[in-house]
PDB file of C-alpha atoms in Angstrom:
ATOM      1  CA  UNK A  33      70.210 354.575 -86.260  1.00  0.00           C
ATOM      2  CA  UNK A  34      72.927 352.927 -88.327  1.00  0.00           C
ATOM      3  CA  UNK A  35      76.425 354.056 -87.536  1.00  0.00           C
ATOM      4  CA  UNK A  36      78.786 354.306 -90.478  1.00  0.00           C
ATOM      5  CA  UNK A  37      82.340 353.148 -90.004  1.00  0.00           C
ATOM      6  CA  UNK A  38      85.039 355.475 -91.160  1.00  0.00           C
ATOM      7  CA  UNK A  39      86.762 353.930 -94.136  1.00  0.00           C
ATOM      8  CA  UNK A  40      90.499 353.938 -94.609  1.00  0.00           C
ATOM      9  CA  UNK A  41      91.971 356.061 -97.363  1.00  0.00           C
ATOM     10  CA  UNK A  42      92.975 354.135-100.474  1.00  0.00           C
ATOM     11  CA  UNK A  43      96.649 354.877 -99.787  1.00  0.00           C
ATOM     12  CA  UNK A  44      96.344 353.197 -96.377  1.00  0.00           C
ATOM     13  CA  UNK A  45      94.560 350.198 -97.875  1.00  0.00           C
ATOM     14  CA  UNK A  46      97.343 349.831-100.465  1.00  0.00           C
ATOM     15  CA  UNK A  47      99.983 350.101 -97.743  1.00  0.00           C
ATOM     16  CA  UNK A  48      98.183 347.436 -95.701  1.00  0.00           C
ATOM     17  CA  UNK A  49      98.044 345.195 -98.777  1.00  0.00           C
ATOM     18  CA  UNK A  50     101.755 345.736 -99.419  1.00  0.00           C
ATOM     19  CA  UNK A  51     102.589 344.828 -95.830  1.00  0.00           C
ATOM     20  CA  UNK A  52     100.430 341.714 -96.017  1.00  0.00           C
ATOM     21  CA  UNK A  53     102.148 340.672 -99.244  1.00  0.00           C
ATOM     22  CA  UNK A  54     105.547 341.102 -97.569  1.00  0.00           C
ATOM     23  CA  UNK A  55     104.401 339.022 -94.613  1.00  0.00           C
ATOM     24  CA  UNK A  56     103.034 336.320 -96.929  1.00  0.00           C
ATOM     25  CA  UNK A  57     106.376 336.218 -98.749  1.00  0.00           C
ATOM     26  CA  UNK A  58     108.256 335.948 -95.442  1.00  0.00           C
ATOM     27  CA  UNK A  59     105.963 333.136 -94.287  1.00  0.00           C
ATOM     28  CA  UNK A  60     106.589 331.257 -97.541  1.00  0.00           C
ATOM     29  CA  UNK A  61     110.343 331.744 -97.103  1.00  0.00           C
ATOM     30  CA  UNK A  62     110.249 330.485 -93.517  1.00  0.00           C
ATOM     31  CA  UNK A  63     108.139 327.487 -94.509  1.00  0.00           C
ATOM     32  CA  UNK A  64     110.697 326.611 -97.206  1.00  0.00           C
ATOM     33  CA  UNK A  65     113.535 326.955 -94.697  1.00  0.00           C
ATOM     34  CA  UNK A  66     111.646 324.779 -92.219  1.00  0.00           C
ATOM     35  CA  UNK A  67     111.151 322.092 -94.855  1.00  0.00           C
ATOM     36  CA  UNK A  68     114.875 322.179 -95.695  1.00  0.00           C
ATOM     37  CA  UNK A  69     115.790 321.886 -92.017  1.00  0.00           C
ATOM     38  CA  UNK A  70     113.418 318.967 -91.544  1.00  0.00           C
ATOM     39  CA  UNK A  71     115.010 317.240 -94.546  1.00  0.00           C
ATOM     40  CA  UNK A  72     118.490 317.841 -93.136  1.00  0.00           C
ATOM     41  CA  UNK A  73     117.361 316.538 -89.769  1.00  0.00           C
ATOM     42  CA  UNK A  74     116.004 313.366 -91.337  1.00  0.00           C
ATOM     43  CA  UNK A  75     119.297 312.768 -93.178  1.00  0.00           C
ATOM     44  CA  UNK A  76     121.301 313.341 -90.006  1.00  0.00           C
ATOM     45  CA  UNK A  77     119.043 310.995 -88.061  1.00  0.00           C
ATOM     46  CA  UNK A  78     119.450 308.288 -90.699  1.00  0.00           C
ATOM     47  CA  UNK A  79     123.234 308.759 -90.600  1.00  0.00           C
ATOM     48  CA  UNK A  80     123.310 308.550 -86.804  1.00  0.00           C
ATOM     49  CA  UNK A  81     121.142 305.440 -86.856  1.00  0.00           C
ATOM     50  CA  UNK A  82     123.420 303.873 -89.462  1.00  0.00           C
ATOM     51  CA  UNK A  83     126.554 304.719 -87.478  1.00  0.00           C
ATOM     52  CA  UNK A  84     125.022 303.344 -84.277  1.00  0.00           C
ATOM     53  CA  UNK A  85     123.853 300.254 -86.112  1.00  0.00           C
ATOM     54  CA  UNK A  86     120.227 300.809 -85.262  1.00  0.00           C
TER      55      UNK A  86
END
């Protein structure tokens, strides 16, 4: 016998989608911040190397 899974109500599906969209936006924001920090780190490392004469 095939057992049917109980489906979520449409309102719950929409809420889940909204939460996923928020999480995707937060991930994109954090990735952008990470890229900016990596760029800053590279500049600082170049400056330190220059100052140390490396």
